[in-house]
XYZ file of C-alpha atoms in Angstrom:
304
model
C 139.799 43.246 135.436
C 138.367 45.676 133.075
C 138.265 44.292 129.201
C 138.457 46.658 126.145
C 135.071 46.595 125.634
C 133.804 47.737 128.981
C 136.534 50.787 128.952
C 134.967 51.258 125.382
C 131.422 51.574 126.860
C 132.506 54.356 129.497
C 134.239 56.081 127.285
C 131.449 56.874 124.720
C 129.435 57.256 127.093
C 128.078 60.595 127.707
C 129.205 63.139 130.749
C 126.429 62.905 133.779
C 125.313 66.455 134.555
C 124.838 66.359 138.426
C 124.063 70.355 138.308
C 120.598 70.417 140.277
C 117.107 71.084 137.968
C 116.826 74.456 139.274
C 119.594 75.800 138.787
C 119.971 74.283 135.427
C 116.407 75.945 134.654
C 117.873 79.528 136.021
C 120.904 78.964 133.518
C 118.672 78.015 130.357
C 116.240 80.813 131.574
C 119.157 83.534 131.527
C 120.324 82.436 127.778
C 116.686 82.981 126.685
C 116.638 86.023 128.613
C 119.656 87.651 127.217
C 119.110 86.332 123.464
C 115.405 88.467 123.933
C 117.594 91.498 125.138
C 120.010 91.205 122.091
C 117.163 90.740 119.655
C 115.227 93.794 120.760
C 118.504 95.869 120.684
C 118.959 94.776 117.121
C 115.419 95.313 116.259
C 115.585 98.764 117.841
C 118.850 99.839 115.779
C 116.796 98.690 112.446
C 114.122 100.557 113.235
C 115.961 104.046 114.393
C 117.891 103.605 111.155
C 114.551 103.370 109.181
C 113.066 106.138 111.041
C 115.877 108.472 110.684
C 115.604 110.022 107.623
C 111.476 110.349 108.450
C 112.599 112.402 111.628
C 115.333 114.031 109.585
C 111.704 115.483 107.140
C 110.525 116.498 109.929
C 112.640 118.429 111.541
C 113.774 119.813 108.291
C 110.302 121.023 107.505
C 110.622 122.761 110.828
C 114.278 124.837 109.674
C 115.043 127.899 108.297
C 116.380 128.170 104.850
C 119.431 128.470 105.714
C 119.455 126.425 108.681
C 118.588 123.898 106.873
C 121.745 124.269 104.229
C 124.275 124.614 106.780
C 122.914 121.445 109.315
C 120.723 119.256 106.661
C 121.401 116.011 109.957
C 120.509 117.875 112.807
C 117.318 116.792 114.369
C 117.458 119.723 116.653
C 116.293 122.877 114.594
C 118.258 125.880 115.613
C 115.318 127.870 114.766
C 112.142 126.704 115.142
C 109.353 127.843 112.648
C 106.761 126.518 110.687
C 107.147 129.016 108.000
C 107.431 126.135 105.428
C 103.852 124.895 106.145
C 102.526 128.300 105.682
C 103.878 128.615 102.759
C 102.191 125.323 101.531
C 99.023 126.544 102.175
C 99.213 130.095 101.290
C 102.009 130.498 97.431
C 101.854 126.742 96.254
C 98.298 125.105 95.333
C 98.975 122.334 97.956
C 94.721 121.778 98.000
C 94.526 121.156 94.240
C 97.562 119.064 94.035
C 95.974 116.510 96.954
C 92.597 116.826 95.487
C 94.019 115.873 92.357
C 95.825 112.669 93.978
C 92.812 111.572 95.984
C 90.746 112.265 93.042
C 93.044 109.616 91.298
C 93.784 107.463 93.824
C 90.610 106.564 94.783
C 89.640 105.661 91.202
C 92.632 103.485 90.826
C 92.592 101.659 93.565
C 89.002 100.846 94.164
C 90.192 99.660 89.579
C 92.736 97.671 90.644
C 90.751 95.997 93.495
C 88.230 94.929 91.634
C 89.925 94.010 88.444
C 92.534 92.188 89.512
C 90.032 90.296 91.959
C 87.952 89.207 88.699
C 91.454 88.860 86.799
C 93.254 86.619 89.870
C 90.055 84.675 90.214
C 89.533 83.392 86.514
C 93.257 82.144 86.196
C 92.859 79.966 89.577
C 89.325 78.960 88.977
C 88.205 78.664 85.489
C 89.604 76.245 82.945
C 90.152 77.865 78.806
C 93.050 77.625 76.597
C 95.504 79.484 76.671
C 95.383 79.951 80.959
C 99.401 79.283 81.706
C 100.155 81.510 78.820
C 98.593 84.347 80.027
C 99.671 83.818 83.817
C 103.183 83.138 82.497
C 102.557 86.612 80.882
C 101.589 88.511 83.961
C 104.614 87.011 85.286
C 106.712 88.286 82.593
C 105.333 92.142 83.449
C 105.870 91.832 86.917
C 109.551 90.963 85.967
C 110.050 93.983 83.433
C 111.234 97.759 85.175
C 108.170 99.988 85.072
C 110.891 102.569 83.670
C 110.780 100.491 80.124
C 106.958 100.882 79.748
C 107.342 104.384 79.824
C 107.985 105.654 76.614
C 105.456 102.998 74.866
C 102.894 104.321 77.209
C 102.997 107.814 76.591
C 102.984 106.873 72.827
C 99.837 104.652 73.182
C 98.175 107.716 75.356
C 99.082 110.363 72.303
C 97.696 107.816 69.831
C 94.601 107.557 71.392
C 93.730 110.821 72.269
C 94.333 110.732 76.563
C 97.482 112.503 76.772
C 97.056 115.246 79.361
C 94.202 114.026 80.802
C 92.468 112.498 83.825
C 91.881 109.518 82.017
C 95.573 108.924 80.755
C 96.926 108.856 84.480
C 94.198 107.033 85.838
C 93.297 103.640 83.120
C 97.135 102.201 82.774
C 97.521 101.851 86.755
C 93.763 100.600 87.478
C 95.119 97.146 86.695
C 98.670 95.626 87.757
C 99.875 92.374 87.615
C 101.596 92.021 91.442
C 97.828 91.735 92.430
C 96.240 89.846 89.881
C 99.338 87.220 91.094
C 98.553 88.451 94.701
C 94.701 87.454 94.471
C 95.638 84.185 92.170
C 97.561 83.037 94.553
C 94.917 83.462 97.613
C 92.294 82.744 95.733
C 94.068 78.682 94.955
C 94.772 78.497 98.677
C 90.595 78.022 99.093
C 89.185 74.887 98.920
C 86.825 74.678 95.458
C 84.265 72.616 98.124
C 82.641 76.251 99.280
C 82.138 76.873 96.119
C 79.881 73.738 95.133
C 76.700 74.726 97.312
C 76.614 77.985 95.132
C 76.526 76.310 91.955
C 73.923 73.873 93.319
C 71.943 76.497 93.958
C 72.010 78.220 90.412
C 74.313 80.326 91.269
C 76.500 81.694 87.599
C 80.545 82.125 87.917
C 80.434 85.735 88.812
C 77.587 85.689 91.624
C 79.814 82.280 93.218
C 82.924 84.918 93.019
C 81.422 87.721 94.393
C 78.789 86.364 97.272
C 80.778 83.526 98.065
C 85.194 83.626 97.464
C 85.506 87.213 97.287
C 84.578 87.955 101.056
C 86.584 84.650 102.212
C 89.822 86.388 100.394
C 89.607 90.036 102.521
C 93.446 89.936 103.887
C 94.154 89.436 100.313
C 91.668 92.636 99.636
C 93.027 94.501 101.992
C 96.581 93.901 101.344
C 95.970 94.510 97.487
C 94.188 97.485 98.603
C 97.130 99.280 101.292
C 99.087 98.309 98.411
C 97.381 99.797 95.755
C 96.404 102.624 98.012
C 100.222 103.572 98.152
C 101.173 102.853 94.794
C 98.470 105.329 93.220
C 99.644 108.034 96.048
C 103.069 107.946 95.370
C 103.204 107.579 91.774
C 105.592 109.784 89.960
C 106.763 108.606 87.287
C 103.598 107.620 85.203
C 102.557 111.207 86.341
C 105.928 112.696 84.888
C 104.445 111.215 80.475
C 101.140 111.480 80.920
C 100.435 115.227 81.855
C 101.601 118.428 80.992
C 98.892 120.724 82.268
C 99.986 122.552 85.716
C 96.052 122.471 87.099
C 96.469 117.820 86.838
C 99.334 117.800 89.057
C 99.730 115.057 91.638
C 101.181 115.860 95.168
C 104.616 113.962 93.698
C 105.140 115.827 90.155
C 103.865 118.518 92.447
C 106.266 118.517 95.272
C 108.993 117.805 92.513
C 108.057 120.852 90.585
C 109.565 122.979 93.707
C 112.752 122.060 93.287
C 112.398 124.164 90.338
C 112.460 127.367 92.100
C 109.744 128.671 90.863
C 108.815 129.877 94.097
C 111.740 132.195 94.470
C 115.449 131.627 95.123
C 117.129 129.279 97.422
C 117.207 125.316 98.216
C 113.272 125.522 99.098
C 114.355 122.518 101.405
C 112.006 123.098 104.402
C 109.088 123.445 102.136
C 109.415 120.137 100.266
C 110.497 118.307 103.382
C 106.895 119.706 103.970
C 105.294 119.068 101.211
C 106.696 115.322 102.112
C 105.937 115.219 105.811
C 101.631 115.943 104.584
C 102.076 113.072 101.839
C 103.116 110.279 103.986
C 100.133 111.406 106.550
C 97.645 109.353 104.068
C 99.592 106.279 103.981
C 100.334 106.084 107.187
C 96.895 106.107 108.405
C 95.696 103.778 106.198
C 98.209 101.172 107.487
C 97.760 101.295 111.042
C 94.028 101.342 110.630
C 94.617 98.009 108.404
C 97.639 96.177 109.542
C 96.448 94.007 111.867
C 94.297 92.342 109.251
C 97.525 92.859 106.418
C 99.212 90.475 108.845
C 96.884 87.713 108.962
C 97.081 87.143 105.364
C 96.390 83.274 105.202
C 93.244 84.022 107.362
C 90.562 83.455 104.543
C 92.061 80.441 102.950
C 92.013 78.732 106.979
C 88.633 79.069 107.368
C 88.126 77.256 103.822
């Protein structure tokens, strides 16, 4: 006769799976395949949502003014035309805007990489009084919206005599709090022991930074390079308050001026979208060149 304890044991025991192993493996593999397909469908949907505005820009730049007004969201122009691009190179000083943007972007990008790396290394390695306060100030600056600083920045540029000059457009952008934070965090992932050999050989702080630590921070440098290039190329608000001369227009401020109708009547949608498409090409090229290194942001620290 079965006792109460034996009955409880049988009830508590898990049921035995009698499914053949091959069938069980097929079921698991089918579930994994269904999950993978669903994940890819979701990613494709998100990618289409993200890229749709850019496709609208390309299609809109190939439309006529009336077509862009009547059906702005259509991806197939009723009448295909490159008139907007032709006007950009004939009626608009696009080359001058591009040259100004390129000049400012190159100086700002390399300046940020150099000075942000120096500041990040100092906050990571050097021991000095008030270091934590300085780092807290850097983080605090990151938390302040950029628009809040526009008026103080304008007043400072006016007082220093830098308003309406390339100096006033470049200098405030050369150092970035976000870049300092990125470099400091990456330098802290590199062991201090890698610098001991250089110190034994008599290398100073800057030489150790330049020849030993900085090459190991290549992933962080590339990340900072891309972010700095994109940020300075697309900068708008600072260029609005730091200059007034039309000869100092960059691509962002120049394209924005097209909305005032200075090139004629009409909405100018194709013209503006054509300029936006051309503006995005350098950023896209830079990103695709360095995307593999951008993804592996811990390479230098692991090797160290």
